mmCIF file of C-alpha atoms and ligand atoms in Angstrom:
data_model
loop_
_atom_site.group_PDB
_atom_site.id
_atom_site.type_symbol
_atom_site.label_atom_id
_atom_site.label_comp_id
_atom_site.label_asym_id
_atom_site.label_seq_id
_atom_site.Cartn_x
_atom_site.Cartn_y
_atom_site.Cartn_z
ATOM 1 C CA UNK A 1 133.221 87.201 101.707
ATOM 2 C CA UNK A 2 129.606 86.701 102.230
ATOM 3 C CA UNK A 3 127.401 84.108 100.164
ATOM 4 C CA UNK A 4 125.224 85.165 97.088
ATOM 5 C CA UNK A 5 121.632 85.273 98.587
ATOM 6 C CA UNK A 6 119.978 85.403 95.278
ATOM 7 C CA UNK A 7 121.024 84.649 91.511
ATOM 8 C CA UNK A 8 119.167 85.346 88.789
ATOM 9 C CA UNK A 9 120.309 84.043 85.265
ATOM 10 C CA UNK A 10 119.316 84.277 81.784
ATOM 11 C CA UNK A 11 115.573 85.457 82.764
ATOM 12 C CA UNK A 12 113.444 86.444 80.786
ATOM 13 C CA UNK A 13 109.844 88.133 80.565
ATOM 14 C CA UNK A 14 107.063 88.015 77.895
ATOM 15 C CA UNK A 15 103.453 89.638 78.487
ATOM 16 C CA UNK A 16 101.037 88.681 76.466
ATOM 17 C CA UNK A 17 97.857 91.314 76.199
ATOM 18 C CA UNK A 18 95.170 91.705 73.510
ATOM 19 C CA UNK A 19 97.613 93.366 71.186
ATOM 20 C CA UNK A 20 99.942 90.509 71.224
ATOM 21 C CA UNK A 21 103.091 89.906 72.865
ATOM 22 C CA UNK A 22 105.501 92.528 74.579
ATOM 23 C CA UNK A 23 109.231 91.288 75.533
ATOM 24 C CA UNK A 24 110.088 93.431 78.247
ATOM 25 C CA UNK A 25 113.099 91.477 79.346
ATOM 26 C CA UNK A 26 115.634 90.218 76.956
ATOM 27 C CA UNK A 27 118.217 88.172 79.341
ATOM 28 C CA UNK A 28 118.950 89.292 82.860
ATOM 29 C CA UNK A 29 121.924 88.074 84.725
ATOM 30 C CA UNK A 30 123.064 89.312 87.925
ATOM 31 C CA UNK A 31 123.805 88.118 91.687
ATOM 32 C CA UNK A 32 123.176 89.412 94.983
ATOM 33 C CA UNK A 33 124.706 88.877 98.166
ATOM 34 C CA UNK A 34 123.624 88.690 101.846
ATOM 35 C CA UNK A 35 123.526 92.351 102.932
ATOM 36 C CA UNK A 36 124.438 94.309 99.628
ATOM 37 C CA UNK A 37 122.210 97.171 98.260
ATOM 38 C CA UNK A 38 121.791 96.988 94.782
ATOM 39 C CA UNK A 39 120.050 99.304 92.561
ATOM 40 C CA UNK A 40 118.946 98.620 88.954
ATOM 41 C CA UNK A 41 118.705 102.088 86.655
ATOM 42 C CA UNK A 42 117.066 101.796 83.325
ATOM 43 C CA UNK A 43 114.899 103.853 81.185
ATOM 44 C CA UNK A 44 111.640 104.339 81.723
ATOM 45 C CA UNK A 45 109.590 101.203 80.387
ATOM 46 C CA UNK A 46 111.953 98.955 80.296
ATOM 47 C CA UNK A 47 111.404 96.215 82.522
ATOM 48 C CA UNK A 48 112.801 97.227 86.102
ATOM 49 C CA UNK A 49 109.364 96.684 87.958
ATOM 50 C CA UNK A 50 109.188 93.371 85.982
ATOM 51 C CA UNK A 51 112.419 92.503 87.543
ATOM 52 C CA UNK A 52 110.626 92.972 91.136
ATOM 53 C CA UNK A 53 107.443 91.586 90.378
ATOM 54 C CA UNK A 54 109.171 88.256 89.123
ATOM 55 C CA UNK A 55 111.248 87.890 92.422
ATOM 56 C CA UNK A 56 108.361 88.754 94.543
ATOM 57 C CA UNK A 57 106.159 86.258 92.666
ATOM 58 C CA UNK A 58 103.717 88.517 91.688
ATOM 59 C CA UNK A 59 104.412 87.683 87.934
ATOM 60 C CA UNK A 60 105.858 84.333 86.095
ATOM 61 C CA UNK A 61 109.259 84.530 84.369
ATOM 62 C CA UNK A 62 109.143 83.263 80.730
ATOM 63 C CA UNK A 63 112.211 81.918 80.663
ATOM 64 C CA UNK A 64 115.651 81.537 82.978
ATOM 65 C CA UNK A 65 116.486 80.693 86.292
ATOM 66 C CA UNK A 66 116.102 82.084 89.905
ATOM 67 C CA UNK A 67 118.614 80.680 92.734
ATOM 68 C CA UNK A 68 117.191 81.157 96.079
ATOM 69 C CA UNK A 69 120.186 79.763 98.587
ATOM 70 C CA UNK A 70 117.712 80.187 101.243
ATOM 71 C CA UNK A 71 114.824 77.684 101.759
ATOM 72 C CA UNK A 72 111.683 80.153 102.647
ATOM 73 C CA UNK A 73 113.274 83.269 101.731
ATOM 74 C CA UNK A 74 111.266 86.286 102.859
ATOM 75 C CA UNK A 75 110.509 88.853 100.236
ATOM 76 C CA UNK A 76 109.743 92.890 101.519
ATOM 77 C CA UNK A 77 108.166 94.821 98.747
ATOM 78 C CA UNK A 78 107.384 98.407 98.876
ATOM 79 C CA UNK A 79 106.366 99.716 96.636
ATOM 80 C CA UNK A 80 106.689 103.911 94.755
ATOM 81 C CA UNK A 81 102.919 104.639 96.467
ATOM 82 C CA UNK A 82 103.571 104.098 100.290
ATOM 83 C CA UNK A 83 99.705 102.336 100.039
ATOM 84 C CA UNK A 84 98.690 103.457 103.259
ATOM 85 C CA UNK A 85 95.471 102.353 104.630
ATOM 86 C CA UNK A 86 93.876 105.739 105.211
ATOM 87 C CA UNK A 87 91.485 104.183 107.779
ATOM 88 C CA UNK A 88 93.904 102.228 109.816
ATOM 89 C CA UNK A 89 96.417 104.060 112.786
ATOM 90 C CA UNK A 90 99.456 104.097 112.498
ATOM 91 C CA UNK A 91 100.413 101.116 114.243
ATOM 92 C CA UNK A 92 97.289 99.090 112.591
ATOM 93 C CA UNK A 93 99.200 99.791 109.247
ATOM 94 C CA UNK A 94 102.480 98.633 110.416
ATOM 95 C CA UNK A 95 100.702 95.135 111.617
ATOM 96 C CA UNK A 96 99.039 94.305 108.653
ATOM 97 C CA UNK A 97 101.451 92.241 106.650
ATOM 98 C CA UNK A 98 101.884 90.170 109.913
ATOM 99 C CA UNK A 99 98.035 90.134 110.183
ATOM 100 C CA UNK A 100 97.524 88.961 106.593
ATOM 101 C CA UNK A 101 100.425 86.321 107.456
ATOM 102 C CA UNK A 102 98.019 85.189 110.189
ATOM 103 C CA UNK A 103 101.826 85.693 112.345
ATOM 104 C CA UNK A 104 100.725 88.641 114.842
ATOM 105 C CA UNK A 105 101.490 87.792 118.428
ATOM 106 C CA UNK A 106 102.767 89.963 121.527
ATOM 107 C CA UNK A 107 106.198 89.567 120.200
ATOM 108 C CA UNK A 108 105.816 90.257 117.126
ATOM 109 C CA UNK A 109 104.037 93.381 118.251
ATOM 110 C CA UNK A 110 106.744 94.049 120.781
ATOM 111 C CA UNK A 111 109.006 94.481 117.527
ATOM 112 C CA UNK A 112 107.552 96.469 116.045
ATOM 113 C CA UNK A 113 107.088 98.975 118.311
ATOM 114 C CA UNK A 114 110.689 98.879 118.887
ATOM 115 C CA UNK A 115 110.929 99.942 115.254
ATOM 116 C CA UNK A 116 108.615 102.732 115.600
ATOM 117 C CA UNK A 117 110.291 104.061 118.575
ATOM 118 C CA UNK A 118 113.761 103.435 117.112
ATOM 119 C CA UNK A 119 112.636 105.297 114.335
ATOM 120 C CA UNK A 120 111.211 108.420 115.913
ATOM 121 C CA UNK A 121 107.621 107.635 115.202
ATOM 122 C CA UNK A 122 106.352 105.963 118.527
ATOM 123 C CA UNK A 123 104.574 109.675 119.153
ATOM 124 C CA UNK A 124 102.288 108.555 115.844
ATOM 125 C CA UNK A 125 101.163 105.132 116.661
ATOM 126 C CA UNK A 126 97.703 106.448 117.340
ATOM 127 C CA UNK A 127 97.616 108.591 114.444
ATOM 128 C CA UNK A 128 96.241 108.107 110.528
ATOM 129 C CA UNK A 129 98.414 108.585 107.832
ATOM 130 C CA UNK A 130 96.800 111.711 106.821
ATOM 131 C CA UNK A 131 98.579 112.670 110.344
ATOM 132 C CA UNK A 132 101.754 112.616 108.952
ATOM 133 C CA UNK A 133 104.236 114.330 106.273
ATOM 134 C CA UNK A 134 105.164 112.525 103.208
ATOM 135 C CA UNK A 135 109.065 111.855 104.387
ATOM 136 C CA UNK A 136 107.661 110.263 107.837
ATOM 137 C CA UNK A 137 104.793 107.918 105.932
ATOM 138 C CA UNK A 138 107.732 106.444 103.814
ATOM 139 C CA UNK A 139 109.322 105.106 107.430
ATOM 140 C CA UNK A 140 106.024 103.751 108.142
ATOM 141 C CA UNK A 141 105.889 101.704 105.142
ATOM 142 C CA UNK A 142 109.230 100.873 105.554
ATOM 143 C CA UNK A 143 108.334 99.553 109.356
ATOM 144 C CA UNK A 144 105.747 97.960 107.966
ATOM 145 C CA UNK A 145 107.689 95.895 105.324
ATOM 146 C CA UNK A 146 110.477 95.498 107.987
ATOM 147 C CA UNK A 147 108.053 93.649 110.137
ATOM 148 C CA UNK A 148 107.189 90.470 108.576
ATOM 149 C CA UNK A 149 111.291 90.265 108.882
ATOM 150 C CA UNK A 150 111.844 89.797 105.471
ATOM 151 C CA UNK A 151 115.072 88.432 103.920
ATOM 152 C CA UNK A 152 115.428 90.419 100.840
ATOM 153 C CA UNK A 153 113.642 93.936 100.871
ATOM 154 C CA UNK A 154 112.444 95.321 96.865
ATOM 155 C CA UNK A 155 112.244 98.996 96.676
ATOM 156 C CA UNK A 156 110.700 100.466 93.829
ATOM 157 C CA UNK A 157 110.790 103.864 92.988
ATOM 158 C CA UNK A 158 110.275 103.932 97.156
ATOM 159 C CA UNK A 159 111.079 107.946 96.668
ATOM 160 C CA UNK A 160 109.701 108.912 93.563
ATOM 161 C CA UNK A 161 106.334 111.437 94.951
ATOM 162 C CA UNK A 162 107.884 113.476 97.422
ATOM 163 C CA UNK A 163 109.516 116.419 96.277
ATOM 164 C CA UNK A 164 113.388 116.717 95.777
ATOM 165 C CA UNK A 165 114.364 117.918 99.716
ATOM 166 C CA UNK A 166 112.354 115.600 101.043
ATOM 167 C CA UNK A 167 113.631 112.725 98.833
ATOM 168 C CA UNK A 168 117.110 112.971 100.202
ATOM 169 C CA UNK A 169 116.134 113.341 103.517
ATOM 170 C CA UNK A 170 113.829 110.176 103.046
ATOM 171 C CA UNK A 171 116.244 108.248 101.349
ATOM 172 C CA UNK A 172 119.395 108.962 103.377
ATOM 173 C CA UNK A 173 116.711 108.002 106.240
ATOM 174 C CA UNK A 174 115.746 104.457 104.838
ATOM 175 C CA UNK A 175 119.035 103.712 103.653
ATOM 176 C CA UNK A 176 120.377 104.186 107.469
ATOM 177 C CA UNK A 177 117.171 101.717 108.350
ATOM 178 C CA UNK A 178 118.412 99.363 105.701
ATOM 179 C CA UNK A 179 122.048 99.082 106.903
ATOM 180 C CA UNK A 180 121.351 99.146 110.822
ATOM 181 C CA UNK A 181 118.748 96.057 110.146
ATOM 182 C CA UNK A 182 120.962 94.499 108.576
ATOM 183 C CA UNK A 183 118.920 93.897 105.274
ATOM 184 C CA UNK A 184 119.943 92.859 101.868
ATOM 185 C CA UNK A 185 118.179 95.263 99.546
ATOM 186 C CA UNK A 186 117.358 95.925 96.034
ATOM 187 C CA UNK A 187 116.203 99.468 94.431
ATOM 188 C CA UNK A 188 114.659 100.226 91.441
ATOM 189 C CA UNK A 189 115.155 103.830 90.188
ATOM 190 C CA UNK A 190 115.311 106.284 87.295
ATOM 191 C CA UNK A 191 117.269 108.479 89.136
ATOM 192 C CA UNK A 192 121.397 107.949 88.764
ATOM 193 C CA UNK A 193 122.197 109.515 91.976
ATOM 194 C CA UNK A 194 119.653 108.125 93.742
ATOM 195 C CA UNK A 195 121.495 105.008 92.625
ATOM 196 C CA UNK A 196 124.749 105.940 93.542
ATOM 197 C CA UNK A 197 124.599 107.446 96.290
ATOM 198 C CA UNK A 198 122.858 104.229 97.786
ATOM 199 C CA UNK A 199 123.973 101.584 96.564
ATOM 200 C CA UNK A 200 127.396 98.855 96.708
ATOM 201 C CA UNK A 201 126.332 98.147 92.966
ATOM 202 C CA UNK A 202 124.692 100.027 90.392
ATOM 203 C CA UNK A 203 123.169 97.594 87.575
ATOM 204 C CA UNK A 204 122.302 99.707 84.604
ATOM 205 C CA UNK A 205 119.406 97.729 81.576
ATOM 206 C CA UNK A 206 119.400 98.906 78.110
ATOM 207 C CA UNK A 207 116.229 100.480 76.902
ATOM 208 C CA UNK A 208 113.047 97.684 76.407
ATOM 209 C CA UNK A 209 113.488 94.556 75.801
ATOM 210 C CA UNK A 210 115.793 94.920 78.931
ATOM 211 C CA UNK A 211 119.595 93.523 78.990
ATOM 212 C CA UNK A 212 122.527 94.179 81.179
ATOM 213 C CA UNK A 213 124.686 97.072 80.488
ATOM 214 C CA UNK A 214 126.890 97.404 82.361
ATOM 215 C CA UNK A 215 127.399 96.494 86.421
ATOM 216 C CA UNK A 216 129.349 99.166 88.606
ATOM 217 C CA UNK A 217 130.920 98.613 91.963
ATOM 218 C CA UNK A 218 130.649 101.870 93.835
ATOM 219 C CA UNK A 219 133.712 102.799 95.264
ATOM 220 C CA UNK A 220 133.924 105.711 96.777
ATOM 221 C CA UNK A 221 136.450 106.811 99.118
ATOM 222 C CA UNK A 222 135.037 107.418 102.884
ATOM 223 C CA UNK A 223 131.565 106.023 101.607
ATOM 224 C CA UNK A 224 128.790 107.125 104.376
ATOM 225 C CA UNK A 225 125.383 108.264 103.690
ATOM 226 C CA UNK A 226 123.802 108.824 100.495
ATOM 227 C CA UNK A 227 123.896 112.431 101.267
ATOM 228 C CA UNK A 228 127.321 112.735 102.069
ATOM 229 C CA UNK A 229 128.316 110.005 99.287
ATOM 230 C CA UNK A 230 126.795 112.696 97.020
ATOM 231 C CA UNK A 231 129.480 115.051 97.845
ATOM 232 C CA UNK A 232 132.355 113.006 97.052
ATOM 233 C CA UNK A 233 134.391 113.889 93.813
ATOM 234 C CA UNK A 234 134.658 110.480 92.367
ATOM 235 C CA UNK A 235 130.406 110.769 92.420
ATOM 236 C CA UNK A 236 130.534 112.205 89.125
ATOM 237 C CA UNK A 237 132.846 109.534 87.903
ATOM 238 C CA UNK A 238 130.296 107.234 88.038
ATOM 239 C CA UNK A 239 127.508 109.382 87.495
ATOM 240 C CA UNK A 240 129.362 110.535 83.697
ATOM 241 C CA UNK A 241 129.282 106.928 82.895
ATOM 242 C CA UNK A 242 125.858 105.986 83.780
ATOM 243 C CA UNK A 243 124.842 108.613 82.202
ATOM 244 C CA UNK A 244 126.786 107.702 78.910
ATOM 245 C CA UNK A 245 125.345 103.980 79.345
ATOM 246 C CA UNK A 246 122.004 105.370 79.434
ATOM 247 C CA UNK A 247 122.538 106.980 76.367
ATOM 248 C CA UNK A 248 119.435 109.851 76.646
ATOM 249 C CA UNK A 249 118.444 111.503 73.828
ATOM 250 C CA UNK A 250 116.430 114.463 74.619
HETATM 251 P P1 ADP B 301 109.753 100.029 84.261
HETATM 252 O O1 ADP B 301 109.448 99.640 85.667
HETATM 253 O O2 ADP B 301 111.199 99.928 83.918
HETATM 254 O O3 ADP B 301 109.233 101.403 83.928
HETATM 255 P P2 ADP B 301 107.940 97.844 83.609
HETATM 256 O O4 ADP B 301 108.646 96.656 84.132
HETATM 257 O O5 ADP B 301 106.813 98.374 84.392
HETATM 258 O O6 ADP B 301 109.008 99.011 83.284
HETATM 259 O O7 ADP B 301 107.386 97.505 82.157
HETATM 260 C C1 ADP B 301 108.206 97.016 81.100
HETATM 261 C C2 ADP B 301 107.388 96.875 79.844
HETATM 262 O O8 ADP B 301 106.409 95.846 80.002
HETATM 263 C C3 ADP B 301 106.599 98.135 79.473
HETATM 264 O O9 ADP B 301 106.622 98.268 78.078
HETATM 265 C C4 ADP B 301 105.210 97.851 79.978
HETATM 266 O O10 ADP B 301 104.274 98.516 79.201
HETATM 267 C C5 ADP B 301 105.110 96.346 79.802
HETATM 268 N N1 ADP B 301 104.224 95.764 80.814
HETATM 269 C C6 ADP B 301 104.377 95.853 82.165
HETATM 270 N N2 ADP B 301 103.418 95.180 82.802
HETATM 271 C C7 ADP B 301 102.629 94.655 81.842
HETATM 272 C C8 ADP B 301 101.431 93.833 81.848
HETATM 273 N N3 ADP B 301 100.909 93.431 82.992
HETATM 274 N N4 ADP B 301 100.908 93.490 80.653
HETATM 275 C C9 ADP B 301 101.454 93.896 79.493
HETATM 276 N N5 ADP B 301 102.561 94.642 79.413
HETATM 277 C C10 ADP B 301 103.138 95.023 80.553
HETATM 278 MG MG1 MG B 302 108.453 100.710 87.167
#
């Protein structure tokens, strides 16, 4: 059995703005372990992106606890917006985490590269974003948070702009990245199947201020790709209960 990478426990999130204070997370509990996918489903609003902005550092937690079993773990984040630089190639956008990190060298170049190639896109390097289709800018960004060879990669809402074809094709694509890399991830999402048909374990929060529902282990027989896992019967086992968790009132 491989080791928990990352715990989280009890945590919890207050913001504070002019009209007072908002509790967006209640108490969080959950573990992660060295190369499992996990995606966290929740209403809109209430409190997934917190979740990822509090492991990635970008915001404090108010309360609880954060167990790193890593010294120097290596956070990815990418984000719903692929955040592109319009003005940089193709390959300049890939580098620029590394660049940032002050870490570019030959090598490090040399990998990437090998992840662009790997990845169909080595035609592009000289090319600008504008260059490319929405599905094949989502593997860029994806390269580019690959390359600082992060530990942990955060998705959020990675798929959310592009239209629904595209969407599946994109994230059967990155999920197939994920997995031959090797990388423990976690995804945010709205979307149930998206969930599903990605992930080992589906978390699913309450509506703001944010607690645990419920935790699924997805089982599904002959598990492959999210697109295939969408075709498998017990799919809508899982989906029928998420669903019921979520509780939407429309
Ligand atoms: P989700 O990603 O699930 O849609 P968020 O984590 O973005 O939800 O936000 C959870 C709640 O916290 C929302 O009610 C949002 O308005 C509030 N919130 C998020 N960021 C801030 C902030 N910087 N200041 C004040 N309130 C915020
Ligand atoms: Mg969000």
């Amino acid at each position: 059995m491989k080791s928990n990478l990352l715990e989280i426990r009890n945590l919890k999130k207050i913001y504070h703005d002019k009209d007072g204070e908002i509790l967006a997370i209640k108490d969080i509990s959950f573990k992660i372990k060295e190369g499992e996918f996990i995606a966290i489903v929740g209403p809109s609003g209430c409190g997934k992106s917190t979740i990822l902005s509090i492991l990635s550092d970008l915001e404090n937690k108010s309360d609880g606890e954060i167990i790193i079993s890593k010294s120097n773990l290596k956070i990815g984040y990418m984000l719903q917006n692929d955040a592109l630089f319009d003005n940089r190639t193709i390959l300049k956008n890939t580098l620029i985490g590394l660049e940032i990190n002050k870490n570019l060298n030959d090598e490090k170049e040399e990998k990437v590269l090998d992840l662009l190639n790997t990845y169909g896109l080595s035609e592009f390097i000289d090319k600008y974003p504008r260059n490319l289709s929405g599905g094949m800018r989502q593997r860029v960004a994806l390269i580019r948070t690959l390359a600082v060879e992060p530990d942990i990669l955060l998705l959020d809402e990675p798929f959310s702009a592009l239209d629904y074809q595209t969407r599946l094709a994109v994230s059967d694509d990155v999920y197939k990245i994920i997995k031959k890399e090797k990388k423990t991830a976690i995804i945010v999402t709205h979307d149930i199947e998206e969930a599903i048909s990605m992930a080992d374990r589906v978390i699913v929060l309450s509506e703001r201020p944010a607690v645990i529902k419920n935790i699924y282990s997805i089982d599904l027989p002959n598990k492959s790709t999210p697109i295939e896992n969408r075709k498998i019967k017990e799919f809508d086992e899982y989906y029928n209960l998420i669903w019921k968790d979520l509780d939407i009132h429309v």
